[in-house]
């Protein structure tokens, strides 16, 4: 049934987004991009893709940041086009996508203010999709409660912050906890919203968001080793969704080392693979440098997570009549921008041996 | 092949040529060829990445130059007072060929870079200066407006205090204090922050402040009337002056921080009125100084832009040409010693001499003695289709090309469309008045051709302009058919004596016109227009005419198979396809046309039988062959003739179905019998020679040449495929004959609709006011005439015209082209400066 009326409101935009998706760089594009000698070559090569002449008006020595900025700008323009053409419930869904960026921006701003950076410089570094009117006022706040009452109360993020109100002064750990609590609330809310949409949207988005939640859970666990974050606090940060919930989450809450994380993830087949090889890699690296080994594992995990994310987002395009494609397109495109930046960075710094370490999408 | 004389009937004969161009003259030769614009180069390094090709460096340099030119253009466009850009035809040409070419380009590059840095510097200083000016202007506003706030606040302040004091006085009885207070000057002890902020942000700003300070503030803001213009983007921003009163250093610090992060600019204002006045004076004087400087900078910048504008289009032209030249040269291949460039491409055979001349000219220009070598290659690859068009035939050719590009050297329907297209259109659009309107519109466009060709007309007008000659032809033909139908804005013309007289006097009821022996000289007798049975007559006449025209058009299209068969050396096709198809068509529908003409030629008032229905005749000819009802007999011996015709048609079906596959099968058997497999059985007349030549050339050229022919298209004839193809073709043709003939009835339907619509329009508008007299009558007349004319143009000429155009296109594409057109060619795309120049101006 949902297929019957889907196209009335969303057919045009789905067509647009699938068209955009066809412009995502493929393996052959990447292989010619990695052959580039200079960033000039890189620019020429990119102009043969869907990016077109987006760098044509940049004066000649271009920097990697310009490339990343311009590519992001294209993505933002595309998103804004879609957003302005969307109607309920898709528009609400698209708003949900921006909330993630808003959270990131808020955290960026308050961290920056804490370290006394210039507000304007911080504003420029914010993701354009997560910008909201009252954002600049964030810089005056010194604790979460003030933050909430002065600025956030009128943003859509207000409900997420309600759980972590405290009068305690902001410090780095605090901000990190706030970020994770808010993100947990956001993910759960988004998950519920997708569930309320029902149909294929719920199917697709729930699996994507479940993975996102699990990823956060595992990351929080690994990052909280050897910090003064108590285990109860840690458990509170875990999203109450995902495939590891609740058993895996409980195990992770008690974990003290990476081996226990691995055991907790044993139950999910897909996640088992993340650890299998990484453990062996760690074995090769030797036990002498324990901390380095662990961060190596974390880096490798991160890479695997990205690959899995790309895989899941690609799956979303196999399903018709659902909103998941919009979310997936944004995520894939972000990955693509990360890839481009990576390759450009490798070219600029002449680090040819690592140039292949991007994550191909198609 | 036989005729070397170029015609529009076939696409141009093409040759594959190979050019050996010494590197010294490569640039100039490519330039010459680009000016000529008739060689389509093939990409000889398809496997090389774009950034690994030979001339990437040069392209990059030209791109950088193009970027600078774009920058200048945008700067010039942004300038409020128009800066004249001297058009290309007016400026002295910049010679970018010859021995000094490289130097010229280098110089141009340096000039562009210089201009860019200078312009950037000026922009920067202009920007900083205007930024400063803006700040000062804002400061002035803040000073001026806050003065207002202060005065207001002062007044209110005393009021509030007094009222408070009054009420409290009896209770507290601090008379001395009150005295003290009233005696001392009213001094402000409130702290405040003043500044300007973007107007759109005021509400948010206010809200945030309210929330952060928990309401402990008094804010006032006022609009600044004039907008501020950002010098670099030209965007306008409107701002507000605000002043916030609050108490306590912490709060003030917070306010300052928030304002700054919200993009407000703060100005230090003193609460003392004298000091304010003083700083206002100071600001004003500084502003005056700055404005002088700013004006000078602006004038400098403008003169720089004027200088750029002088040469801009010239540079633009050169840079674009350079880019195109290097892009073309990237398609070429170096020989082993990297001394010569190797190019390959298609060109019209009869242009080879011109090309050779151009190459020689290029050599002379560049002052070297090495001449590029041109060599013609023999190939079995199908050349691209290249139809030479002029501005008149271009539109018609485009109509046919959008159906499908003609196969190389196929009979080109675009030639005949020049006449048939406007004619079929006019049959549907027959009206002298409407024809004149569209012909005049087209004439106007043609007269303004020169100016309009350069202007950007937008999509819709541009399309009409592109088809101006089609429209002109359609208009002229419509005038002609309008005379035939005797229709001018749904009225009749009386050019000669009508053949019919209406009885005199006032007669009520039906009156009958009497024939007076005259024959109306041209077209339809105007008497029919007033007659009750006029519509019946017109219907019958137009319907029959549609069928007649349709069968003629289809027959003509079918005949196009003959030149194709001869040209492609497929003589058997004439006997296996063309003849049976022609017989089939003629024995049924050709016969129908003859019957129509015969029936028209008989005076049925004097005949013994009623006029028979031709439709029923055709149906019964197929359903009950041989039997003719005596009362519906058209001519004696009709039964026999019809049986014979039907038999011919029936015989044609298996003829079409079987002979061609059979002949091909036999051919196949023969070649197999001789022991050849595959290679020799293609239709090329000199297959063996060509292939050996190809082979030899390949050996001669060695490694300088990437494979020209990837693989000859395999001519593997699958016999089953041939049979199926023929079956489909036969069925399609036989059914097509019927449906296509019926399809031509659209000529009648649209013509009828057009005539009726224009009559209705006349009746609803003009005829209502015809009899009115007096002032009201005149006003109504003018009003209605305008209305009628607008509707005539909008509905009848444009809307109906587009619909008739569409149907004429369909009749050409489907009904006519399906009879002969293969349309499997590919278009010839040449790198040409002419096209470039057209886009440029």
mmCIF file of C-alpha atoms in Angstrom, chain B residues 158-424:
data_model
loop_
_atom_site.group_PDB
_atom_site.id
_atom_site.type_symbol
_atom_site.label_atom_id
_atom_site.label_comp_id
_atom_site.label_asym_id
_atom_site.label_seq_id
_atom_site.Cartn_x
_atom_site.Cartn_y
_atom_site.Cartn_z
ATOM 1 C CA UNK B 158 12.748 61.859 35.667
ATOM 2 C CA UNK B 159 9.096 61.123 35.296
ATOM 3 C CA UNK B 160 9.436 57.741 36.887
ATOM 4 C CA UNK B 161 11.533 59.038 39.696
ATOM 5 C CA UNK B 162 9.204 61.879 40.417
ATOM 6 C CA UNK B 163 6.146 59.747 40.462
ATOM 7 C CA UNK B 164 7.891 57.273 42.691
ATOM 8 C CA UNK B 165 9.062 59.976 44.970
ATOM 9 C CA UNK B 166 5.648 61.471 45.187
ATOM 10 C CA UNK B 167 4.105 58.296 46.370
ATOM 11 C CA UNK B 168 6.826 57.511 48.797
ATOM 12 C CA UNK B 169 7.399 60.910 50.196
ATOM 13 C CA UNK B 170 4.835 60.914 52.929
ATOM 14 C CA UNK B 171 5.986 57.572 54.218
ATOM 15 C CA UNK B 172 9.713 57.994 54.213
ATOM 16 C CA UNK B 173 9.979 61.705 54.650
ATOM 17 C CA UNK B 174 13.488 62.030 53.362
ATOM 18 C CA UNK B 175 13.106 65.571 52.263
ATOM 19 C CA UNK B 176 16.732 66.378 52.324
ATOM 20 C CA UNK B 177 17.490 63.495 50.076
ATOM 21 C CA UNK B 178 14.865 64.509 47.667
ATOM 22 C CA UNK B 179 16.215 67.979 47.561
ATOM 23 C CA UNK B 180 19.622 66.654 46.956
ATOM 24 C CA UNK B 181 18.345 64.561 44.136
ATOM 25 C CA UNK B 182 16.381 67.225 42.391
ATOM 26 C CA UNK B 183 19.146 69.740 42.741
ATOM 27 C CA UNK B 184 21.802 67.533 41.248
ATOM 28 C CA UNK B 185 21.839 67.181 37.500
ATOM 29 C CA UNK B 186 20.114 64.146 36.170
ATOM 30 C CA UNK B 187 23.049 61.845 35.567
ATOM 31 C CA UNK B 188 22.972 58.453 33.961
ATOM 32 C CA UNK B 189 24.358 55.715 36.036
ATOM 33 C CA UNK B 190 22.983 52.934 33.825
ATOM 34 C CA UNK B 191 25.456 51.097 31.668
ATOM 35 C CA UNK B 192 24.624 50.238 28.149
ATOM 36 C CA UNK B 193 25.847 48.626 24.952
ATOM 37 C CA UNK B 194 25.167 50.163 21.555
ATOM 38 C CA UNK B 195 25.809 48.951 18.071
ATOM 39 C CA UNK B 196 24.294 47.765 14.834
ATOM 40 C CA UNK B 197 22.982 44.397 13.791
ATOM 41 C CA UNK B 198 21.483 42.770 10.736
ATOM 42 C CA UNK B 199 17.767 43.432 10.716
ATOM 43 C CA UNK B 200 16.831 39.805 10.111
ATOM 44 C CA UNK B 201 18.591 38.831 13.282
ATOM 45 C CA UNK B 202 16.964 41.332 15.577
ATOM 46 C CA UNK B 203 14.171 39.059 16.846
ATOM 47 C CA UNK B 204 16.543 36.186 17.590
ATOM 48 C CA UNK B 205 18.961 38.554 19.197
ATOM 49 C CA UNK B 206 16.314 39.990 21.425
ATOM 50 C CA UNK B 207 15.037 36.574 22.397
ATOM 51 C CA UNK B 208 18.435 35.204 23.245
ATOM 52 C CA UNK B 209 19.320 38.249 25.273
ATOM 53 C CA UNK B 210 16.075 38.096 27.155
ATOM 54 C CA UNK B 211 16.645 34.491 28.004
ATOM 55 C CA UNK B 212 20.288 34.813 28.942
ATOM 56 C CA UNK B 213 19.775 37.880 31.102
ATOM 57 C CA UNK B 214 16.480 36.618 32.462
ATOM 58 C CA UNK B 215 14.744 39.798 31.406
ATOM 59 C CA UNK B 216 17.148 42.147 33.168
ATOM 60 C CA UNK B 217 17.583 44.493 30.303
ATOM 61 C CA UNK B 218 16.039 47.306 28.446
ATOM 62 C CA UNK B 219 16.573 47.139 24.737
ATOM 63 C CA UNK B 220 15.697 49.620 22.105
ATOM 64 C CA UNK B 221 16.310 49.426 18.402
ATOM 65 C CA UNK B 222 15.555 51.484 15.366
ATOM 66 C CA UNK B 223 15.795 50.847 11.627
ATOM 67 C CA UNK B 224 18.485 52.412 9.498
ATOM 68 C CA UNK B 225 16.711 53.595 6.398
ATOM 69 C CA UNK B 226 19.374 53.104 3.763
ATOM 70 C CA UNK B 227 20.723 49.642 2.968
ATOM 71 C CA UNK B 228 24.420 48.802 3.170
ATOM 72 C CA UNK B 229 25.910 47.324 0.038
ATOM 73 C CA UNK B 230 28.687 44.819 0.251
ATOM 74 C CA UNK B 231 31.257 45.982 -2.312
ATOM 75 C CA UNK B 232 32.510 42.526 -3.264
ATOM 76 C CA UNK B 233 29.222 40.721 -3.700
ATOM 77 C CA UNK B 234 26.841 43.613 -4.268
ATOM 78 C CA UNK B 235 24.410 42.145 -1.781
ATOM 79 C CA UNK B 236 22.314 44.558 0.218
ATOM 80 C CA UNK B 237 21.965 44.265 3.940
ATOM 81 C CA UNK B 238 19.653 46.286 6.090
ATOM 82 C CA UNK B 239 20.664 46.999 9.603
ATOM 83 C CA UNK B 240 19.246 48.217 12.848
ATOM 84 C CA UNK B 241 20.762 50.368 15.538
ATOM 85 C CA UNK B 242 20.262 48.952 18.987
ATOM 86 C CA UNK B 243 21.032 50.089 22.445
ATOM 87 C CA UNK B 244 20.759 47.837 25.448
ATOM 88 C CA UNK B 245 20.666 49.107 28.996
ATOM 89 C CA UNK B 246 21.637 46.678 31.668
ATOM 90 C CA UNK B 247 23.280 46.679 34.997
ATOM 91 C CA UNK B 248 26.403 44.991 36.200
ATOM 92 C CA UNK B 249 29.698 44.196 34.555
ATOM 93 C CA UNK B 250 28.991 40.482 34.175
ATOM 94 C CA UNK B 251 25.776 41.111 32.319
ATOM 95 C CA UNK B 252 27.369 43.694 30.077
ATOM 96 C CA UNK B 253 30.187 41.341 29.255
ATOM 97 C CA UNK B 254 27.669 38.704 28.341
ATOM 98 C CA UNK B 255 25.744 41.097 26.175
ATOM 99 C CA UNK B 256 28.926 42.112 24.384
ATOM 100 C CA UNK B 257 29.882 38.535 23.791
ATOM 101 C CA UNK B 258 26.500 37.575 22.469
ATOM 102 C CA UNK B 259 26.276 40.597 20.231
ATOM 103 C CA UNK B 260 29.652 39.937 18.767
ATOM 104 C CA UNK B 261 28.943 36.306 18.090
ATOM 105 C CA UNK B 262 25.607 37.202 16.528
ATOM 106 C CA UNK B 263 27.424 39.378 14.032
ATOM 107 C CA UNK B 264 26.659 42.744 15.569
ATOM 108 C CA UNK B 265 29.128 45.576 15.542
ATOM 109 C CA UNK B 266 29.501 47.484 18.783
ATOM 110 C CA UNK B 267 30.437 51.138 19.043
ATOM 111 C CA UNK B 268 31.688 52.917 22.106
ATOM 112 C CA UNK B 269 29.197 55.611 22.959
ATOM 113 C CA UNK B 270 29.492 58.015 25.755
ATOM 114 C CA UNK B 271 26.499 58.783 27.875
ATOM 115 C CA UNK B 272 27.480 62.398 27.995
ATOM 116 C CA UNK B 273 25.643 64.366 25.361
ATOM 117 C CA UNK B 274 28.519 66.754 24.698
ATOM 118 C CA UNK B 275 30.974 64.009 24.165
ATOM 119 C CA UNK B 276 28.538 62.346 21.859
ATOM 120 C CA UNK B 277 28.185 65.455 19.818
ATOM 121 C CA UNK B 278 31.938 65.745 19.650
ATOM 122 C CA UNK B 279 32.460 62.225 18.449
ATOM 123 C CA UNK B 280 29.689 62.701 15.951
ATOM 124 C CA UNK B 281 31.600 65.641 14.525
ATOM 125 C CA UNK B 282 34.754 63.625 14.469
ATOM 126 C CA UNK B 283 33.073 60.717 12.749
ATOM 127 C CA UNK B 284 31.544 62.993 10.162
ATOM 128 C CA UNK B 285 34.840 64.619 9.290
ATOM 129 C CA UNK B 286 36.627 61.288 9.040
ATOM 130 C CA UNK B 287 33.814 60.025 6.912
ATOM 131 C CA UNK B 288 34.240 62.905 4.521
ATOM 132 C CA UNK B 289 37.948 62.210 4.167
ATOM 133 C CA UNK B 290 37.332 58.551 3.609
ATOM 134 C CA UNK B 291 34.696 59.184 1.022
ATOM 135 C CA UNK B 292 37.127 61.211 -1.043
ATOM 136 C CA UNK B 293 39.671 58.414 -0.914
ATOM 137 C CA UNK B 294 37.007 55.880 -1.669
ATOM 138 C CA UNK B 295 35.828 57.844 -4.637
ATOM 139 C CA UNK B 296 39.343 58.002 -6.038
ATOM 140 C CA UNK B 297 39.890 54.319 -5.547
ATOM 141 C CA UNK B 298 36.575 53.581 -7.214
ATOM 142 C CA UNK B 299 37.472 55.790 -10.162
ATOM 143 C CA UNK B 300 40.834 54.083 -10.520
ATOM 144 C CA UNK B 301 39.213 50.716 -10.424
ATOM 145 C CA UNK B 302 36.704 51.797 -12.992
ATOM 146 C CA UNK B 303 39.336 53.018 -15.401
ATOM 147 C CA UNK B 304 41.159 49.717 -14.976
ATOM 148 C CA UNK B 305 37.948 47.865 -15.774
ATOM 149 C CA UNK B 306 37.391 50.113 -18.764
ATOM 150 C CA UNK B 307 40.821 49.204 -20.049
ATOM 151 C CA UNK B 308 40.030 45.547 -19.559
ATOM 152 C CA UNK B 309 36.660 45.960 -21.249
ATOM 153 C CA UNK B 310 38.417 47.263 -24.356
ATOM 154 C CA UNK B 311 40.140 43.961 -24.926
ATOM 155 C CA UNK B 312 38.037 41.481 -23.065
ATOM 156 C CA UNK B 313 36.141 39.869 -25.903
ATOM 157 C CA UNK B 314 39.303 39.653 -27.975
ATOM 158 C CA UNK B 315 41.105 37.824 -25.188
ATOM 159 C CA UNK B 316 38.120 35.661 -24.585
ATOM 160 C CA UNK B 317 38.068 34.646 -28.212
ATOM 161 C CA UNK B 318 41.777 33.859 -28.341
ATOM 162 C CA UNK B 319 41.741 31.890 -25.123
ATOM 163 C CA UNK B 320 38.762 29.816 -26.172
ATOM 164 C CA UNK B 321 40.370 29.077 -29.496
ATOM 165 C CA UNK B 322 43.616 28.121 -27.812
ATOM 166 C CA UNK B 323 41.788 25.769 -25.528
ATOM 167 C CA UNK B 324 39.954 24.155 -28.398
ATOM 168 C CA UNK B 325 43.163 23.803 -30.360
ATOM 169 C CA UNK B 326 44.938 22.058 -27.541
ATOM 170 C CA UNK B 327 41.964 19.889 -26.790
ATOM 171 C CA UNK B 328 41.943 18.813 -30.426
ATOM 172 C CA UNK B 329 45.669 18.261 -30.394
ATOM 173 C CA UNK B 330 45.240 16.002 -27.404
ATOM 174 C CA UNK B 331 43.415 13.640 -29.711
ATOM 175 C CA UNK B 332 46.514 13.324 -31.853
ATOM 176 C CA UNK B 333 49.274 10.860 -31.400
ATOM 177 C CA UNK B 334 53.007 11.342 -31.412
ATOM 178 C CA UNK B 335 55.123 9.251 -33.711
ATOM 179 C CA UNK B 336 57.978 7.242 -32.297
ATOM 180 C CA UNK B 337 60.542 10.024 -32.428
ATOM 181 C CA UNK B 338 58.075 12.619 -31.167
ATOM 182 C CA UNK B 339 58.849 14.839 -34.159
ATOM 183 C CA UNK B 340 55.483 14.684 -35.827
ATOM 184 C CA UNK B 341 51.951 14.470 -34.644
ATOM 185 C CA UNK B 342 49.631 11.988 -36.182
ATOM 186 C CA UNK B 343 45.992 12.874 -36.621
ATOM 187 C CA UNK B 344 43.145 10.905 -38.032
ATOM 188 C CA UNK B 345 39.690 12.039 -38.857
ATOM 189 C CA UNK B 346 36.761 12.163 -41.179
ATOM 190 C CA UNK B 347 36.255 14.937 -43.653
ATOM 191 C CA UNK B 348 34.047 15.492 -46.672
ATOM 192 C CA UNK B 349 35.870 14.065 -49.684
ATOM 193 C CA UNK B 350 35.470 17.136 -51.799
ATOM 194 C CA UNK B 351 36.963 19.332 -49.084
ATOM 195 C CA UNK B 352 40.296 17.565 -49.144
ATOM 196 C CA UNK B 353 41.773 20.181 -51.465
ATOM 197 C CA UNK B 354 40.588 22.978 -49.245
ATOM 198 C CA UNK B 355 42.128 21.240 -46.287
ATOM 199 C CA UNK B 356 45.382 20.822 -48.128
ATOM 200 C CA UNK B 357 45.384 24.497 -49.016
ATOM 201 C CA UNK B 358 44.699 25.400 -45.430
ATOM 202 C CA UNK B 359 47.565 23.235 -44.261
ATOM 203 C CA UNK B 360 49.910 24.846 -46.751
ATOM 204 C CA UNK B 361 48.743 28.250 -45.629
ATOM 205 C CA UNK B 362 49.437 27.309 -42.050
ATOM 206 C CA UNK B 363 52.948 26.259 -42.969
ATOM 207 C CA UNK B 364 53.597 29.525 -44.729
ATOM 208 C CA UNK B 365 52.233 31.489 -41.825
ATOM 209 C CA UNK B 366 54.377 29.736 -39.327
ATOM 210 C CA UNK B 367 57.435 30.349 -41.466
ATOM 211 C CA UNK B 368 58.761 26.832 -41.557
ATOM 212 C CA UNK B 369 59.383 24.697 -44.554
ATOM 213 C CA UNK B 370 57.954 21.433 -43.318
ATOM 214 C CA UNK B 371 54.541 20.741 -44.745
ATOM 215 C CA UNK B 372 51.978 18.550 -43.033
ATOM 216 C CA UNK B 373 51.223 15.466 -45.069
ATOM 217 C CA UNK B 374 47.650 14.504 -45.801
ATOM 218 C CA UNK B 375 46.841 11.001 -46.783
ATOM 219 C CA UNK B 376 43.556 9.376 -47.528
ATOM 220 C CA UNK B 377 42.902 6.024 -45.944
ATOM 221 C CA UNK B 378 40.709 3.284 -47.191
ATOM 222 C CA UNK B 379 38.433 1.886 -44.600
ATOM 223 C CA UNK B 380 35.390 -0.237 -44.178
ATOM 224 C CA UNK B 381 34.097 1.685 -41.212
ATOM 225 C CA UNK B 382 30.930 3.624 -41.760
ATOM 226 C CA UNK B 383 31.719 7.285 -42.030
ATOM 227 C CA UNK B 384 29.678 9.824 -40.119
ATOM 228 C CA UNK B 385 26.707 11.457 -41.753
ATOM 229 C CA UNK B 386 27.374 15.014 -42.676
ATOM 230 C CA UNK B 387 24.662 17.031 -44.365
ATOM 231 C CA UNK B 388 25.651 20.433 -45.538
ATOM 232 C CA UNK B 389 22.901 22.823 -44.620
ATOM 233 C CA UNK B 390 22.371 26.495 -44.987
ATOM 234 C CA UNK B 391 20.223 28.666 -42.800
ATOM 235 C CA UNK B 392 17.185 27.817 -44.888
ATOM 236 C CA UNK B 393 17.430 24.047 -44.938
ATOM 237 C CA UNK B 394 18.902 23.739 -41.466
ATOM 238 C CA UNK B 395 15.542 23.715 -39.731
ATOM 239 C CA UNK B 396 14.024 21.098 -42.007
ATOM 240 C CA UNK B 397 17.094 18.915 -41.701
ATOM 241 C CA UNK B 398 16.891 19.213 -37.935
ATOM 242 C CA UNK B 399 13.307 17.933 -37.949
ATOM 243 C CA UNK B 400 14.427 14.823 -39.778
ATOM 244 C CA UNK B 401 17.609 14.454 -37.750
ATOM 245 C CA UNK B 402 15.710 14.413 -34.512
ATOM 246 C CA UNK B 403 13.909 11.315 -35.774
ATOM 247 C CA UNK B 404 17.174 9.638 -36.616
ATOM 248 C CA UNK B 405 20.423 10.558 -38.282
ATOM 249 C CA UNK B 406 20.369 9.240 -41.825
ATOM 250 C CA UNK B 407 22.597 6.315 -42.585
ATOM 251 C CA UNK B 408 25.710 7.378 -44.457
ATOM 252 C CA UNK B 409 24.718 8.360 -48.012
ATOM 253 C CA UNK B 410 21.116 7.372 -47.573
ATOM 254 C CA UNK B 411 18.421 9.279 -49.426
ATOM 255 C CA UNK B 412 17.844 12.248 -47.200
ATOM 256 C CA UNK B 413 14.196 12.993 -46.397
ATOM 257 C CA UNK B 414 15.238 16.413 -45.113
ATOM 258 C CA UNK B 415 15.462 17.603 -48.682
ATOM 259 C CA UNK B 416 11.836 16.846 -49.507
ATOM 260 C CA UNK B 417 10.644 18.035 -46.157
ATOM 261 C CA UNK B 418 11.400 21.536 -47.379
ATOM 262 C CA UNK B 419 8.256 21.285 -49.506
ATOM 263 C CA UNK B 420 6.184 18.461 -48.053
ATOM 264 C CA UNK B 421 6.445 19.639 -44.492
ATOM 265 C CA UNK B 422 4.997 23.112 -44.944
ATOM 266 C CA UNK B 423 2.476 21.742 -47.402
ATOM 267 C CA UNK B 424 1.051 19.119 -45.061
#
